[in-house]
């Protein structure tokens, strides 16, 4: 997923782009033609907020941030297709976003409608439902969202809801997408099947049915009593309600049960009537009158108004009846019960086909229409998904290409006039501005109607930035096309995206919108194949969701206040002490934020240890899909590993093999006598290479790939004696190690490769070439299988006590020692042959993970390398180290 140019690379960026870079380099070495593009999701509120606060041009602010971040991205050692780079705020890109809008508009899938919308009072813009969290707060500003009745632009995503749900089956096969994301999308789509039934409600005011916002049941209603049998919470509420006064505003919201306004099935009614109505159990409802059910109309009933004010949450009150001369229908959030219009009047313009009718005429029409429908109960499906609200009352976004004419209505801007560019604004026009600045740029707003040529006005809303990111990946297939968003041949060659890497936080917003737009485009001439029948317009074949990066967070144990690291004594990092109180600070790992003082600039780590060590460390610390608790201290282990690799490379270089022997492919070392130590060594090499290939290409467990690389390094380090391993085989294994390391540590691997490929002085000029020009190491599974049976269990004793068990090749006592006493205990002497055997024993045992783990636990108390005697029993089935 391409980044928002905030101006500063954070660890989350470093992690996700390291993951994608490693996979891209690996696939390239496997022989695939790889597109690894990058661009900038450059529209958005932060740029506009900066412009308002500082009097800056948001375009200049954004371009400066892109320049800084590009420098940082290059510094992290990645390799991207910069020739495909673009930014969404460039008119050459958003002209195609506007063309996409017009395509949707032509199909009736982009429309403008009155709606009760989510309004962010801080950012002063409308939010889609998906951008409001469970607490009713804005995903961006954190402000409590308000409900307002506004005219907005929508994309009819609900027209694709069946395909969006059914085709999740494609993505769930072979775990192509994480089950968690599949589940989240299913829940958001929210399809449920059942029956629509009528709850009998008596009303003397059918004209107010457009203003119904809830139903309330009496405590004695049959449905209340029935549900209480399976709900202890409802039962306790009913029991407590007995003692409440008649005018109590107490309520119990029935979970998972909603009512549908019958007018929602009538043509010409407002779209908002399709929203499900909450059902409450309320003591104020009289059980023996009007079926024990109240049709709650807070805008025109004093009692309903008070109840909704207390229980309706942030949802505003709907006003649908006014004096005929003042029928505007706008919500009045500060209205008091004394201000309510409770008499008959005229229906407001927000009432759809009923607008302007008197209360009596509207009541007569409603009763007649519902009698004609006569559908007391019918099978029904309900969906949670709502159409995508895409208009925003902000400047820094893609302008909506619509012109409003008093005679012709909403008229699309002709394609040949695209892009509709944002007008430049000066610093004075920005500073302290409230609302949408475009409304005040009269020279830009005023235009002519494309149809009648009379004076008209541009739409001043801009598109949600998620519209840009809903199709940008398609543009990467053909980024320099001036006439079309992309050509059909280019997108057929590149789509669907084989591997898509990003955060799980995008599971609903970005990924759902991207699937919708891709499926829509598959119905057009732009991408008619949709990736084939097996793909059905899905944009991403495999999805890898990386976990968030959390930072060390210190807080006061008494007050809970987050502490800056400078307020903590870190002399002993395991016991951080608050300077001010001498108390032990509470240490946790939290999502990085300025308020928690736990942010980490990855450039500091890169400057200190190098990009490659930082990349390997961030991969090694945790599986890609899990939260990474960032701790810089263990990176020294990665640094030591790279030093060991360097020593192996130098030793391999010093083998001084003839070029003819050193450089040919060692994929098939058949000419070598692969038996004994050589065979076991090569079997281990192949086994580890297989694990690395699986981790990088199938399971994407990149932390285990780094672990396997370390294991291969240890194998080479332990077998560094030329007399123990064939020089040609050792050289080949070292080459395989460097190739396998290249995706993870590219710069370091290039340095090592240069050493391995350099010619000796007597062999002419050096042979140059990048390690990435080489093929990925071939895994010789046949040789590996042939030698796996030639390993044996070895019980390792220290001072006569069993410590651990390892599996090593058969001990070559005969060939090395020349003794026939292989069945007896042998104490190593100082003879050359015994020293060779002792070294062989140590190298093979110390090269195992079990030995390394045991010595680590000993914390330096025992070091098997310092053994005074080594006793071999039963051909190496038992080895005793005497310390």
mmCIF file of N, CA and C in Angstrom, residues 747-827:
data_model
loop_
_atom_site.group_PDB
_atom_site.id
_atom_site.type_symbol
_atom_site.label_atom_id
_atom_site.label_comp_id
_atom_site.label_asym_id
_atom_site.label_seq_id
_atom_site.Cartn_x
_atom_site.Cartn_y
_atom_site.Cartn_z
ATOM 1 N N UNK A 747 22.627 -4.633 0.373
ATOM 2 C CA UNK A 747 23.911 -3.957 0.221
ATOM 3 C C UNK A 747 25.051 -4.827 0.744
ATOM 4 N N UNK A 748 24.836 -5.447 1.886
ATOM 5 C CA UNK A 748 25.858 -6.320 2.459
ATOM 6 C C UNK A 748 26.120 -7.511 1.537
ATOM 7 N N UNK A 749 25.057 -8.079 0.968
ATOM 8 C CA UNK A 749 25.218 -9.223 0.062
ATOM 9 C C UNK A 749 26.002 -8.832 -1.182
ATOM 10 N N UNK A 750 25.787 -7.625 -1.679
ATOM 11 C CA UNK A 750 26.545 -7.174 -2.851
ATOM 12 C C UNK A 750 28.039 -7.093 -2.524
ATOM 13 N N UNK A 751 28.370 -6.589 -1.339
ATOM 14 C CA UNK A 751 29.782 -6.514 -0.941
ATOM 15 C C UNK A 751 30.393 -7.910 -0.856
ATOM 16 N N UNK A 752 29.657 -8.826 -0.245
ATOM 17 C CA UNK A 752 30.154 -10.197 -0.118
ATOM 18 C C UNK A 752 30.306 -10.851 -1.487
ATOM 19 N N UNK A 753 29.360 -10.592 -2.368
ATOM 20 C CA UNK A 753 29.399 -11.205 -3.701
ATOM 21 C C UNK A 753 30.609 -10.705 -4.492
ATOM 22 N N UNK A 754 30.921 -9.439 -4.304
ATOM 23 C CA UNK A 754 32.089 -8.890 -4.984
ATOM 24 C C UNK A 754 33.357 -9.607 -4.532
ATOM 25 N N UNK A 755 33.434 -9.921 -3.231
ATOM 26 C CA UNK A 755 34.600 -10.654 -2.716
ATOM 27 C C UNK A 755 34.655 -12.057 -3.312
ATOM 28 N N UNK A 756 33.526 -12.739 -3.344
ATOM 29 C CA UNK A 756 33.496 -14.126 -3.824
ATOM 30 C C UNK A 756 33.813 -14.214 -5.311
ATOM 31 N N UNK A 757 33.437 -13.203 -6.064
ATOM 32 C CA UNK A 757 33.615 -13.270 -7.517
ATOM 33 C C UNK A 757 34.925 -12.652 -7.979
ATOM 34 N N UNK A 758 35.667 -12.052 -7.082
ATOM 35 C CA UNK A 758 36.910 -11.401 -7.504
ATOM 36 C C UNK A 758 37.937 -12.456 -7.913
ATOM 37 N N UNK A 759 38.655 -12.193 -9.002
ATOM 38 C CA UNK A 759 39.654 -13.147 -9.510
ATOM 39 C C UNK A 759 40.957 -13.010 -8.743
ATOM 40 N N UNK A 760 41.757 -14.080 -8.747
ATOM 41 C CA UNK A 760 43.082 -14.022 -8.146
ATOM 42 C C UNK A 760 44.020 -13.260 -9.100
ATOM 43 N N UNK A 761 45.109 -12.718 -8.592
ATOM 44 C CA UNK A 761 46.003 -11.924 -9.450
ATOM 45 C C UNK A 761 46.482 -12.669 -10.691
ATOM 46 N N UNK A 762 46.619 -13.973 -10.593
ATOM 47 C CA UNK A 762 47.157 -14.723 -11.731
ATOM 48 C C UNK A 762 46.052 -15.227 -12.662
ATOM 49 N N UNK A 763 44.838 -14.718 -12.470
ATOM 50 C CA UNK A 763 43.743 -15.194 -13.338
ATOM 51 C C UNK A 763 43.105 -14.061 -14.131
ATOM 52 N N UNK A 764 43.774 -12.969 -14.287
ATOM 53 C CA UNK A 764 43.241 -11.914 -15.132
ATOM 54 C C UNK A 764 42.374 -10.930 -14.377
ATOM 55 N N UNK A 765 41.471 -10.241 -15.112
ATOM 56 C CA UNK A 765 40.646 -9.183 -14.545
ATOM 57 C C UNK A 765 39.522 -9.760 -13.670
ATOM 58 N N UNK A 766 39.089 -8.981 -12.675
ATOM 59 C CA UNK A 766 37.963 -9.431 -11.853
ATOM 60 C C UNK A 766 36.700 -9.591 -12.689
ATOM 61 N N UNK A 767 35.834 -10.448 -12.248
ATOM 62 C CA UNK A 767 34.545 -10.684 -12.921
ATOM 63 C C UNK A 767 33.468 -9.927 -12.133
ATOM 64 N N UNK A 768 32.841 -8.954 -12.779
ATOM 65 C CA UNK A 768 31.869 -8.120 -12.092
ATOM 66 C C UNK A 768 30.450 -8.639 -12.334
ATOM 67 N N UNK A 769 29.530 -8.229 -11.490
ATOM 68 C CA UNK A 769 28.135 -8.618 -11.637
ATOM 69 C C UNK A 769 27.423 -8.538 -10.309
ATOM 70 N N UNK A 770 26.156 -8.131 -10.347
ATOM 71 C CA UNK A 770 25.363 -8.021 -9.127
ATOM 72 C C UNK A 770 24.881 -9.393 -8.678
ATOM 73 N N UNK A 771 24.748 -9.553 -7.391
ATOM 74 C CA UNK A 771 24.192 -10.803 -6.867
ATOM 75 C C UNK A 771 22.752 -10.978 -7.329
ATOM 76 N N UNK A 772 22.086 -9.860 -7.642
ATOM 77 C CA UNK A 772 20.697 -9.951 -8.089
ATOM 78 C C UNK A 772 20.582 -10.329 -9.565
ATOM 79 N N UNK A 773 21.729 -10.456 -10.225
ATOM 80 C CA UNK A 773 21.718 -11.022 -11.576
ATOM 81 C C UNK A 773 21.777 -12.550 -11.532
ATOM 82 N N UNK A 774 21.987 -13.082 -10.339
ATOM 83 C CA UNK A 774 22.091 -14.524 -10.165
ATOM 84 C C UNK A 774 20.709 -15.140 -9.919
ATOM 85 N N UNK A 775 20.581 -16.403 -10.247
ATOM 86 C CA UNK A 775 19.344 -17.132 -9.963
ATOM 87 C C UNK A 775 19.307 -17.514 -8.489
ATOM 88 N N UNK A 776 18.101 -17.684 -7.979
ATOM 89 C CA UNK A 776 17.933 -18.128 -6.598
ATOM 90 C C UNK A 776 18.560 -19.526 -6.447
ATOM 91 N N UNK A 777 19.212 -19.800 -5.315
ATOM 92 C CA UNK A 777 19.858 -21.108 -5.139
ATOM 93 C C UNK A 777 18.896 -22.268 -5.387
ATOM 94 N N UNK A 778 19.350 -23.199 -6.198
ATOM 95 C CA UNK A 778 18.564 -24.394 -6.487
ATOM 96 C C UNK A 778 18.593 -25.331 -5.280
ATOM 97 N N UNK A 779 17.429 -25.829 -4.902
ATOM 98 C CA UNK A 779 17.339 -26.756 -3.773
ATOM 99 C C UNK A 779 17.404 -28.179 -4.306
ATOM 100 N N UNK A 780 18.477 -28.875 -3.979
ATOM 101 C CA UNK A 780 18.699 -30.248 -4.454
ATOM 102 C C UNK A 780 18.074 -31.211 -3.450
ATOM 103 N N UNK A 781 16.775 -31.437 -3.597
ATOM 104 C CA UNK A 781 16.057 -32.266 -2.624
ATOM 105 C C UNK A 781 16.497 -33.720 -2.666
ATOM 106 N N UNK A 782 16.925 -34.222 -3.837
ATOM 107 C CA UNK A 782 17.336 -35.626 -3.930
ATOM 108 C C UNK A 782 18.556 -35.899 -3.052
ATOM 109 N N UNK A 783 19.541 -35.003 -3.131
ATOM 110 C CA UNK A 783 20.732 -35.195 -2.309
ATOM 111 C C UNK A 783 20.395 -35.061 -0.838
ATOM 112 N N UNK A 784 19.495 -34.114 -0.534
ATOM 113 C CA UNK A 784 19.112 -33.957 0.862
ATOM 114 C C UNK A 784 18.461 -35.199 1.408
ATOM 115 N N UNK A 785 17.574 -35.798 0.628
ATOM 116 C CA UNK A 785 16.908 -37.020 1.089
ATOM 117 C C UNK A 785 17.886 -38.173 1.233
ATOM 118 N N UNK A 786 18.847 -38.219 0.311
ATOM 119 C CA UNK A 786 19.782 -39.334 0.334
ATOM 120 C C UNK A 786 20.637 -39.347 1.587
ATOM 121 N N UNK A 787 20.829 -38.165 2.164
ATOM 122 C CA UNK A 787 21.732 -38.097 3.307
ATOM 123 C C UNK A 787 21.046 -37.832 4.633
ATOM 124 N N UNK A 788 19.741 -37.666 4.637
ATOM 125 C CA UNK A 788 19.088 -37.448 5.920
ATOM 126 C C UNK A 788 19.182 -38.670 6.811
ATOM 127 N N UNK A 789 19.260 -39.869 6.216
ATOM 128 C CA UNK A 789 19.329 -41.085 7.030
ATOM 129 C C UNK A 789 20.713 -41.278 7.629
ATOM 130 N N UNK A 790 21.691 -40.480 7.189
ATOM 131 C CA UNK A 790 23.046 -40.674 7.648
ATOM 132 C C UNK A 790 23.354 -39.791 8.856
ATOM 133 N N UNK A 791 22.351 -39.402 9.595
ATOM 134 C CA UNK A 791 22.550 -38.662 10.830
ATOM 135 C C UNK A 791 22.179 -39.561 11.992
ATOM 136 N N UNK A 792 22.818 -39.348 13.099
ATOM 137 C CA UNK A 792 22.570 -40.203 14.257
ATOM 138 C C UNK A 792 22.393 -39.343 15.495
ATOM 139 N N UNK A 793 21.682 -39.908 16.448
ATOM 140 C CA UNK A 793 21.498 -39.233 17.723
ATOM 141 C C UNK A 793 22.791 -39.311 18.523
ATOM 142 N N UNK A 794 23.120 -38.228 19.180
ATOM 143 C CA UNK A 794 24.330 -38.161 20.004
ATOM 144 C C UNK A 794 23.966 -37.562 21.355
ATOM 145 N N UNK A 795 24.139 -38.369 22.431
ATOM 146 C CA UNK A 795 23.893 -37.892 23.782
ATOM 147 C C UNK A 795 25.131 -37.157 24.267
ATOM 148 N N UNK A 796 24.964 -35.864 24.577
ATOM 149 C CA UNK A 796 26.093 -35.036 24.974
ATOM 150 C C UNK A 796 26.139 -34.931 26.498
ATOM 151 N N UNK A 797 27.259 -35.379 27.059
ATOM 152 C CA UNK A 797 27.471 -35.283 28.498
ATOM 153 C C UNK A 797 28.511 -34.204 28.785
ATOM 154 N N UNK A 798 28.382 -33.603 29.938
ATOM 155 C CA UNK A 798 29.394 -32.682 30.444
ATOM 156 C C UNK A 798 29.765 -33.145 31.841
ATOM 157 N N UNK A 799 31.038 -33.491 31.996
ATOM 158 C CA UNK A 799 31.527 -34.033 33.273
ATOM 159 C C UNK A 799 30.711 -35.245 33.718
ATOM 160 N N UNK A 800 30.337 -36.066 32.712
ATOM 161 C CA UNK A 800 29.667 -37.317 33.014
ATOM 162 C C UNK A 800 28.168 -37.240 33.177
ATOM 163 N N UNK A 801 27.555 -36.055 33.084
ATOM 164 C CA UNK A 801 26.113 -35.916 33.233
ATOM 165 C C UNK A 801 25.491 -35.511 31.898
ATOM 166 N N UNK A 802 24.353 -36.164 31.566
ATOM 167 C CA UNK A 802 23.672 -35.871 30.306
ATOM 168 C C UNK A 802 23.107 -34.449 30.347
ATOM 169 N N UNK A 803 23.416 -33.693 29.300
ATOM 170 C CA UNK A 803 22.949 -32.305 29.239
ATOM 171 C C UNK A 803 21.920 -32.086 28.133
ATOM 172 N N UNK A 804 22.167 -32.688 26.960
ATOM 173 C CA UNK A 804 21.222 -32.532 25.853
ATOM 174 C C UNK A 804 21.554 -33.579 24.791
ATOM 175 N N UNK A 805 20.661 -33.695 23.790
ATOM 176 C CA UNK A 805 20.827 -34.665 22.710
ATOM 177 C C UNK A 805 20.783 -33.911 21.383
ATOM 178 N N UNK A 806 21.709 -34.241 20.484
ATOM 179 C CA UNK A 806 21.739 -33.624 19.163
ATOM 180 C C UNK A 806 21.772 -34.717 18.104
ATOM 181 N N UNK A 807 21.557 -34.324 16.856
ATOM 182 C CA UNK A 807 21.683 -35.235 15.723
ATOM 183 C C UNK A 807 22.829 -34.741 14.844
ATOM 184 N N UNK A 808 23.827 -35.608 14.650
ATOM 185 C CA UNK A 808 25.015 -35.254 13.882
ATOM 186 C C UNK A 808 25.313 -36.380 12.893
ATOM 187 N N UNK A 809 26.164 -36.116 11.901
ATOM 188 C CA UNK A 809 26.571 -37.201 10.994
ATOM 189 C C UNK A 809 27.326 -38.270 11.770
ATOM 190 N N UNK A 810 27.399 -39.484 11.225
ATOM 191 C CA UNK A 810 28.186 -40.531 11.886
ATOM 192 C C UNK A 810 29.630 -40.075 12.082
ATOM 193 N N UNK A 811 30.150 -40.337 13.268
ATOM 194 C CA UNK A 811 31.512 -39.903 13.581
ATOM 195 C C UNK A 811 32.506 -40.733 12.775
ATOM 196 N N UNK A 812 33.346 -40.095 11.952
ATOM 197 C CA UNK A 812 34.296 -40.839 11.099
ATOM 198 C C UNK A 812 35.554 -41.236 11.875
ATOM 199 N N UNK A 813 35.369 -42.059 12.917
ATOM 200 C CA UNK A 813 36.526 -42.435 13.746
ATOM 201 C C UNK A 813 37.523 -43.252 12.939
ATOM 202 N N UNK A 814 37.034 -44.172 12.143
ATOM 203 C CA UNK A 814 37.948 -45.007 11.361
ATOM 204 C C UNK A 814 38.801 -44.191 10.420
ATOM 205 N N UNK A 815 38.179 -43.398 9.511
ATOM 206 C CA UNK A 815 38.967 -42.633 8.559
ATOM 207 C C UNK A 815 39.907 -41.633 9.215
ATOM 208 N N UNK A 816 39.494 -41.023 10.319
ATOM 209 C CA UNK A 816 40.322 -39.989 10.922
ATOM 210 C C UNK A 816 41.372 -40.569 11.868
ATOM 211 N N UNK A 817 41.002 -41.590 12.593
ATOM 212 C CA UNK A 817 41.894 -42.096 13.642
ATOM 213 C C UNK A 817 42.627 -43.359 13.243
ATOM 214 N N UNK A 818 42.085 -44.037 12.242
ATOM 215 C CA UNK A 818 42.720 -45.279 11.820
ATOM 216 C C UNK A 818 42.570 -46.381 12.851
ATOM 217 N N UNK A 819 41.597 -46.310 13.697
ATOM 218 C CA UNK A 819 41.437 -47.291 14.779
ATOM 219 C C UNK A 819 40.256 -48.189 14.492
ATOM 220 N N UNK A 820 40.372 -49.436 14.890
ATOM 221 C CA UNK A 820 39.255 -50.372 14.765
ATOM 222 C C UNK A 820 38.448 -50.441 16.044
ATOM 223 N N UNK A 821 38.832 -49.628 17.026
ATOM 224 C CA UNK A 821 38.172 -49.724 18.325
ATOM 225 C C UNK A 821 37.000 -48.739 18.387
ATOM 226 N N UNK A 822 36.188 -48.734 17.349
ATOM 227 C CA UNK A 822 35.084 -47.772 17.291
ATOM 228 C C UNK A 822 34.011 -48.096 18.314
ATOM 229 N N UNK A 823 33.975 -49.289 18.803
ATOM 230 C CA UNK A 823 32.952 -49.634 19.778
ATOM 231 C C UNK A 823 33.363 -49.309 21.190
ATOM 232 N N UNK A 824 34.597 -48.916 21.396
ATOM 233 C CA UNK A 824 35.081 -48.632 22.745
ATOM 234 C C UNK A 824 35.099 -47.126 22.988
ATOM 235 N N UNK A 825 35.201 -46.793 24.280
ATOM 236 C CA UNK A 825 35.360 -45.390 24.633
ATOM 237 C C UNK A 825 36.735 -44.933 24.227
ATOM 238 N N UNK A 826 36.798 -43.772 23.588
ATOM 239 C CA UNK A 826 38.077 -43.253 23.140
ATOM 240 C C UNK A 826 38.330 -41.898 23.794
ATOM 241 N N UNK A 827 39.468 -41.747 24.466
ATOM 242 C CA UNK A 827 39.868 -40.466 25.028
ATOM 243 C C UNK A 827 40.846 -39.827 24.050
#
